[in-house]
Amino acid sequence: MLSLITGLHPAGNHPAGWRHPRAYDNTMMNLEQMIEIAQTAERGLFDMLFISDGNGVAGMEWPELFEANALTGKPAVFEPVTVLSAIAMHTRRIGLLATATTTYEEPFTLARKFASLDHISKGRACWNVVTGSNASDSLNFGKDEHLARYDRYERAKEFVEVCKGLWDSWAEDAFPQDKARGKYIDLNRVHTLNHKGKHFRVRGPLNAARPPQGYPVLFSAGQSEPGRELAAALSDCMFCATPTKKQAEAFYKDMKSRLAKYGRAPDEMKIMPGCVVYVGRTEAEAEAIFQEQQALIDPVVGVRHLSHYVNMDLTGFGLDEPFPELTPDGIGGSSRRYAISEVARRESLTIRQTYERFLPSFGHPVMKGDGKQVADMMEDWYRAGICDGFNVHVGYQPDGLGNFVDYVVPELQRRGLYRTSYPGSTLRDVVGLKRPESQFFPKLVPAMVAE
């Protein structure tokens, strides 16, 4: 079955979407709007809700962009695990995907937060494992500069392994809570980690019971070489920015082929490229929605925003000059910059044409039309075997997601591509992932019991 996820962002995903006349007003830290989006996504049987996050306010050096774009800088946003714990109280089955960085967090506190979210939601927690792409975040954590990419990914691998060890601190039966015997805890069923590695020293045990899912579902998004290797080793699901079917096919084959090295089968990781959907009751209505948002992009904001996504200052170039060659990698993120550059150079786009093409899409394919047309495009990619689902972006809220649930979901269901109810009881059940056994307290099999 096709998997679907969507962002929990009231301002929408188009840089000018927040300005649309029918868009939400007052989206800054608005829990009620987030609850409404979550309930709409759950009505549409989405696998999970996604909150991206950073570790500081970025982009103030470009005031024209920062002041005009709700997607830049994240100047006032909820901490993801905290708000998803609140969302859990207003939903029942949809997964809750929070971004958290391994560069500026500590394994013990992060493991505890996600264990708590998994218990609060009854097995719906998911962690988007990131190393951080904004170099200036380092200044908020007593660091003079961002860690180099290789060091960030090396630290991330150890970080995740420590978290898994902490989540396995307590056996499933470690808390008998036997009133008759007066025995609340069985101290024979606890493991003290005593981890001593290159980046972390963590004693344990974790002061939280083992999560209902064993481990929260693990997501990642890095598309650099070390990012792909980290995902192949540790991740259950992966985002990607692949604007064409050819790029999606190459990425899908590459990632699936890496899994065997880590003793994993191809179906043990779900690949979910992003797509930006503009859907209406008719093709003409969808096109009108799209053009309404495009007309609201200020050229100054367009250039600044494109500069942000390709990690290169484009303000010195003319709007109608060809898109330039990219400068070498910086120490920030690289996933999107090459996807954008490849298309711009191949199609000989100008800077203006590039931001008009990519600001609505963020380097993802645009799927535009009525419900049948959008379903056609999703089915085409899915049946081609180049994705396991999609991360659905919409231009503005609440119409964007509401239209998708009303027009596209029924069409996918009619074709037998999409569920008509949630399976199982946890997010792992919904996504089709096994529950991992504890490293330290494996379940007793019948033969062992007999002995």
XYZ file of C-alpha atoms in Angstrom:
451
model
C 0.000 0.000 0.000
C 1.084 3.545 -0.753
C 2.328 5.500 2.281
C 1.538 9.198 2.746
C 2.950 11.758 5.159
C 2.401 15.500 5.376
C 3.823 18.486 7.229
C 2.160 19.995 10.263
C 2.721 23.604 9.163
C -0.255 26.005 9.239
C 1.562 28.533 7.000
C 1.729 25.972 4.176
C 4.705 25.155 1.967
C 4.574 27.791 -0.755
C 6.755 30.794 0.195
C 3.821 33.137 -0.463
C 1.095 30.691 0.534
C 0.497 32.439 3.846
C -0.583 35.541 1.877
C -3.375 33.732 0.027
C -6.807 35.248 0.866
C -8.163 31.868 2.003
C -5.060 30.912 4.018
C -5.089 30.681 7.798
C -4.546 33.959 9.647
C -2.293 34.198 12.706
C -0.370 30.943 12.151
C 2.455 31.695 14.596
C 2.485 28.954 17.285
C -1.199 28.261 16.755
C -1.988 24.896 18.345
C -5.649 24.915 17.320
C -4.718 25.169 13.624
C -2.201 22.346 14.003
C -4.846 20.150 15.622
C -7.209 20.872 12.716
C -4.528 19.907 10.173
C -3.724 16.750 12.138
C -7.349 15.685 12.241
C -7.755 16.323 8.508
C -4.686 14.185 7.775
C -6.017 11.442 10.038
C -9.355 11.591 8.224
C -7.308 10.981 5.083
C -5.604 7.967 6.749
C -2.107 9.447 6.395
C 0.715 7.408 7.896
C 2.114 10.313 9.841
C 2.454 14.043 10.438
C 5.857 15.662 10.076
C 7.383 18.655 11.871
C 10.671 19.986 10.523
C 12.798 21.935 12.969
C 16.011 23.841 13.519
C 18.072 24.893 16.509
C 18.035 28.632 16.177
C 16.700 31.514 14.117
C 18.296 31.595 10.673
C 18.209 34.039 7.802
C 18.103 37.416 9.543
C 21.101 38.480 7.449
C 18.644 38.597 4.528
C 15.903 40.851 5.949
C 13.832 41.032 2.732
C 13.423 37.266 2.774
C 13.149 36.903 6.522
C 10.369 39.470 6.928
C 8.279 38.313 3.968
C 8.461 34.527 4.098
C 6.797 32.401 6.772
C 9.051 29.439 5.874
C 12.346 31.187 6.595
C 14.222 31.082 9.846
C 11.513 29.485 12.005
C 11.628 32.444 14.410
C 8.833 31.211 16.684
C 7.847 27.543 16.513
C 6.885 24.865 19.007
C 9.484 22.342 20.103
C 8.374 19.307 18.027
C 8.126 16.554 20.655
C 6.261 18.878 23.010
C 3.623 19.905 20.468
C 3.225 16.380 19.096
C 2.473 15.202 22.624
C -0.394 17.709 22.604
C -1.485 16.598 19.116
C -1.523 13.002 20.378
C -4.398 13.924 22.676
C -6.540 15.019 19.705
C -5.756 12.117 17.329
C -5.901 8.348 17.649
C -3.971 6.589 14.883
C -1.796 8.921 12.826
C 1.974 8.799 13.380
C 3.853 11.714 14.943
C 7.187 12.534 13.268
C 9.461 15.029 15.033
C 12.816 16.348 13.875
C 15.651 16.311 16.410
C 19.355 16.837 15.839
C 22.181 14.563 16.905
C 24.645 17.464 16.719
C 23.197 19.595 19.523
C 21.118 17.134 21.557
C 22.300 14.491 24.027
C 21.285 10.821 23.672
C 19.854 10.430 27.173
C 17.478 13.403 27.034
C 16.425 12.696 23.457
C 15.817 8.990 24.150
C 13.667 9.960 27.102
C 11.637 12.500 25.076
C 10.839 10.035 22.295
C 10.093 7.201 24.725
C 7.653 9.552 26.439
C 6.013 10.527 23.138
C 5.670 6.874 22.159
C 3.971 6.040 25.467
C 1.727 9.133 25.389
C 0.590 8.339 21.830
C 0.353 4.554 22.403
C 3.006 3.710 19.850
C 2.934 6.494 17.253
C 6.308 8.233 17.703
C 8.786 8.757 14.882
C 12.152 10.532 14.955
C 13.581 12.384 11.949
C 17.310 11.991 12.611
C 19.171 15.089 11.393
C 22.681 16.414 11.892
C 21.759 20.066 11.286
C 22.189 22.118 8.116
C 22.336 25.642 9.550
C 25.933 26.407 10.473
C 25.040 29.326 12.744
C 23.129 27.012 15.115
C 26.499 26.154 16.648
C 26.580 29.606 18.270
C 23.561 28.685 20.390
C 25.349 25.707 21.917
C 28.715 27.074 22.974
C 30.436 26.133 19.708
C 32.441 28.482 17.522
C 31.575 26.613 14.320
C 29.409 23.816 12.942
C 30.899 20.329 12.909
C 32.208 19.150 9.540
C 29.874 16.783 7.656
C 31.872 13.590 8.272
C 32.122 14.315 11.996
C 28.392 15.059 12.210
C 27.439 11.751 10.645
C 29.938 9.791 12.705
C 28.480 11.355 15.835
C 24.936 10.660 14.576
C 25.589 6.943 14.130
C 26.903 6.584 17.668
C 24.060 8.782 18.975
C 21.343 6.541 17.509
C 23.015 3.372 18.762
C 23.189 4.836 22.267
C 19.489 5.741 22.098
C 18.609 2.186 21.088
C 20.623 0.856 24.016
C 18.802 3.212 26.368
C 15.361 2.286 24.977
C 16.293 -1.335 25.762
C 17.185 -0.527 29.395
C 14.127 -2.274 30.824
C 12.682 -5.645 29.895
C 9.041 -5.741 28.842
C 8.171 -7.408 32.178
C 10.390 -5.217 34.377
C 7.412 -3.552 36.067
C 5.166 -6.334 37.435
C 3.323 -3.928 39.776
C 2.159 -6.945 41.770
C 0.003 -5.631 44.616
C -0.299 -9.019 46.340
C 3.468 -9.557 46.515
C 4.282 -5.885 47.005
C 6.672 -5.966 44.030
C 6.508 -2.942 41.713
C 9.849 -3.321 39.899
C 12.011 -6.376 39.119
C 15.635 -5.196 39.257
C 16.772 -8.409 37.583
C 15.134 -7.079 34.413
C 17.128 -3.874 33.940
C 20.299 -3.286 31.918
C 22.785 -0.500 32.690
C 24.309 0.588 29.385
C 27.690 1.980 30.513
C 28.431 3.247 26.989
C 31.899 4.752 26.465
C 32.492 5.846 22.887
C 34.260 8.497 20.863
C 31.482 11.077 21.224
C 29.427 9.968 24.238
C 29.730 8.490 27.710
C 26.320 7.376 28.976
C 25.737 5.186 31.985
C 21.975 4.575 31.960
C 19.545 3.023 32.520
C 16.942 5.258 30.920
C 14.280 6.502 33.324
C 11.462 5.456 30.970
C 9.966 2.072 30.207
C 10.672 0.470 26.837
C 8.608 2.272 24.153
C 5.472 0.490 22.890
C 7.106 0.197 19.442
C 10.407 -1.035 20.892
C 12.070 1.895 19.173
C 10.283 4.853 17.610
C 10.268 4.648 13.824
C 13.489 6.265 12.547
C 13.415 8.662 9.598
C 16.261 10.462 7.822
C 16.695 12.865 4.934
C 20.424 13.246 4.162
C 21.276 12.706 0.498
C 25.045 13.197 0.689
C 27.189 10.057 0.670
C 27.590 9.892 4.473
C 23.887 10.705 4.838
C 22.919 7.792 2.603
C 25.181 5.416 4.476
C 23.761 6.480 7.832
C 20.227 5.930 6.522
C 21.089 2.513 5.100
C 22.503 1.455 8.466
C 19.835 2.856 10.776
C 16.717 4.355 9.182
C 13.297 2.792 8.697
C 12.130 5.503 6.292
C 13.776 8.181 4.202
C 12.774 11.494 2.658
C 14.294 12.569 -0.647
C 14.097 15.462 -3.093
C 13.885 13.919 -6.578
C 12.127 16.254 -9.039
C 12.132 13.759 -11.931
C 11.286 10.070 -12.280
C 14.807 9.385 -13.513
C 16.336 10.910 -10.382
C 13.820 9.101 -8.184
C 14.634 5.770 -9.816
C 18.373 6.266 -9.369
C 17.969 7.256 -5.718
C 15.579 4.389 -4.965
C 17.868 1.764 -6.504
C 20.933 3.176 -4.792
C 19.375 3.218 -1.330
C 17.790 -0.213 -1.604
C 21.092 -1.693 -2.817
C 22.959 -0.363 0.239
C 20.794 -2.229 2.755
C 22.291 -5.698 2.236
C 25.645 -4.489 3.585
C 23.908 -3.939 6.922
C 22.024 -7.236 6.896
C 18.752 -5.595 5.896
C 16.161 -6.578 3.283
C 14.974 -4.027 0.693
C 11.525 -3.738 2.302
C 13.057 -2.738 5.650
C 13.349 0.863 4.474
C 10.572 2.970 2.962
C 11.607 5.655 0.458
C 9.199 8.596 0.388
C 10.050 11.420 -2.044
C 8.411 14.762 -1.556
C 5.739 16.049 -3.911
C 3.896 19.367 -3.992
C 0.203 19.021 -4.727
C -2.182 21.641 -6.118
C -5.556 19.959 -6.478
C -9.037 21.274 -7.146
C -12.431 19.980 -8.204
C -11.309 20.548 -11.798
C -7.994 20.991 -13.607
C -8.852 24.670 -14.179
C -9.517 25.236 -10.482
C -6.187 23.633 -9.545
C -4.346 25.839 -12.052
C -6.085 28.933 -10.682
C -5.035 28.029 -7.116
C -1.456 27.605 -8.302
C -1.340 30.886 -10.224
C -2.890 32.801 -7.321
C 0.065 31.782 -5.153
C 2.695 32.355 -7.842
C 1.474 35.923 -8.315
C 2.244 36.652 -4.657
C 6.010 35.914 -4.934
C 8.050 39.107 -4.715
C 11.164 38.842 -6.991
C 13.474 39.989 -4.165
C 12.068 37.282 -1.940
C 12.300 34.788 -4.799
C 16.026 35.349 -5.297
C 16.784 35.353 -1.586
C 14.797 32.189 -1.029
C 16.476 30.397 -3.931
C 19.857 31.511 -2.545
C 18.942 29.882 0.750
C 18.055 26.560 -0.851
C 21.159 26.309 -3.026
C 23.425 27.589 -0.222
C 24.853 30.309 -2.494
C 24.219 34.067 -2.714
C 22.521 34.788 -6.056
C 21.766 38.454 -5.447
C 24.716 39.600 -7.559
C 23.265 38.006 -10.700
C 20.572 39.469 -12.926
C 17.083 37.994 -12.703
C 17.175 36.999 -16.355
C 20.765 35.734 -16.427
C 21.362 31.964 -16.683
C 21.436 30.055 -13.414
C 25.150 29.942 -12.454
C 27.446 27.052 -11.591
C 27.245 26.234 -7.901
C 30.105 27.024 -5.587
C 31.700 24.019 -3.819
C 29.901 22.448 -0.858
C 29.731 24.437 2.315
C 29.320 22.793 5.688
C 25.541 23.020 5.630
C 23.016 20.807 3.833
C 23.477 19.659 0.230
C 20.392 17.540 -0.543
C 18.360 20.123 -2.436
C 20.997 22.333 -3.989
C 22.179 19.775 -6.538
C 18.656 18.688 -7.477
C 17.773 22.322 -8.245
C 21.038 23.035 -10.065
C 20.784 19.957 -12.263
C 17.360 20.896 -13.610
C 18.223 24.597 -14.002
C 21.382 23.872 -15.971
C 19.831 21.093 -18.076
C 16.871 23.257 -19.095
C 18.897 26.494 -19.411
C 16.716 28.314 -16.895
C 17.330 31.867 -15.769
C 17.402 32.755 -12.091
C 13.834 34.104 -12.345
C 12.641 30.932 -14.101
C 14.443 28.797 -11.531
C 12.795 30.396 -8.518
C 9.410 30.370 -10.274
C 9.924 26.661 -10.918
C 11.348 25.602 -7.581
C 9.880 27.855 -4.917
C 6.474 26.198 -5.315
C 8.121 22.769 -5.367
C 11.261 22.961 -3.170
C 13.001 20.580 -5.574
C 10.096 18.117 -5.583
C 7.788 17.186 -8.460
C 4.636 19.290 -8.743
C 1.430 17.265 -9.062
C -1.329 19.544 -10.259
C -4.879 18.957 -11.456
C -8.127 17.378 -10.324
C -8.188 14.343 -8.021
C -7.886 11.846 -10.865
C -4.946 13.644 -12.483
C -2.987 13.853 -9.209
C -3.765 10.189 -8.489
C -2.527 9.333 -12.007
C 0.847 10.914 -11.262
C 1.174 9.203 -7.876
C 0.195 5.851 -9.351
C 2.699 6.300 -12.183
C 5.592 6.770 -9.759
C 4.442 4.069 -7.344
C 3.800 1.370 -9.952
C 7.140 2.190 -11.588
C 8.759 0.922 -8.390
C 10.655 4.132 -7.636
C 9.011 5.054 -4.333
C 7.102 3.530 -1.419
C 4.961 6.601 -0.826
C 5.059 10.394 -0.761
C 5.652 13.303 1.586
C 2.760 15.536 0.486
C 3.360 19.304 0.562
C 0.551 21.788 -0.029
C 0.752 25.469 -0.882
C -1.467 26.888 1.839
C -3.698 25.659 4.636
C -6.354 24.566 5.329
C -7.642 24.175 1.743
C -4.515 22.446 0.428
C -4.706 19.375 2.639
C -8.499 19.375 2.781
C -8.709 19.264 -1.018
C -6.191 16.428 -1.168
C -8.151 14.340 1.357
C -11.465 15.064 -0.389
C -10.378 14.638 -4.023
C -7.209 12.510 -4.215
C -7.571 9.997 -1.371
C -10.902 8.536 -2.628
C -9.380 8.110 -6.092
C -6.331 6.280 -4.702
C -8.644 4.048 -2.667
C -10.790 3.292 -5.725
C -7.668 2.045 -7.505
C -6.687 -0.222 -4.616
C -3.498 1.753 -3.970
C -4.411 3.127 -0.559
C -5.896 1.836 2.667
C -9.507 2.316 3.703
C -8.724 1.975 7.425
C -5.650 1.955 9.655
C -4.069 -1.483 10.209
C -2.674 -2.737 13.532
C -2.236 -0.602 16.614
C 1.089 1.250 16.212
C 2.875 3.349 13.592
C 5.122 0.368 12.821
C 1.986 -1.598 11.957
C 0.770 1.203 9.692
C 4.086 1.565 7.843
C 4.668 -2.203 7.698
C 7.750 -2.441 9.920
C 8.657 -5.147 12.411
C 8.874 -4.322 16.099
C 12.560 -4.706 17.096
C 13.502 -7.132 19.855
C 15.376 -5.865 22.876
C 19.150 -6.261 22.612
C 19.396 -7.298 26.246
C 16.096 -9.036 26.998
C 15.023 -11.123 23.988
C 11.652 -12.770 24.211
C 11.640 -16.317 25.527
C 10.828 -18.867 22.832
C 8.990 -22.092 23.769
C 12.158 -24.238 23.588
C 13.925 -21.941 26.040
C 10.979 -22.086 28.436
C 10.977 -25.893 28.334
C 14.619 -26.029 29.360
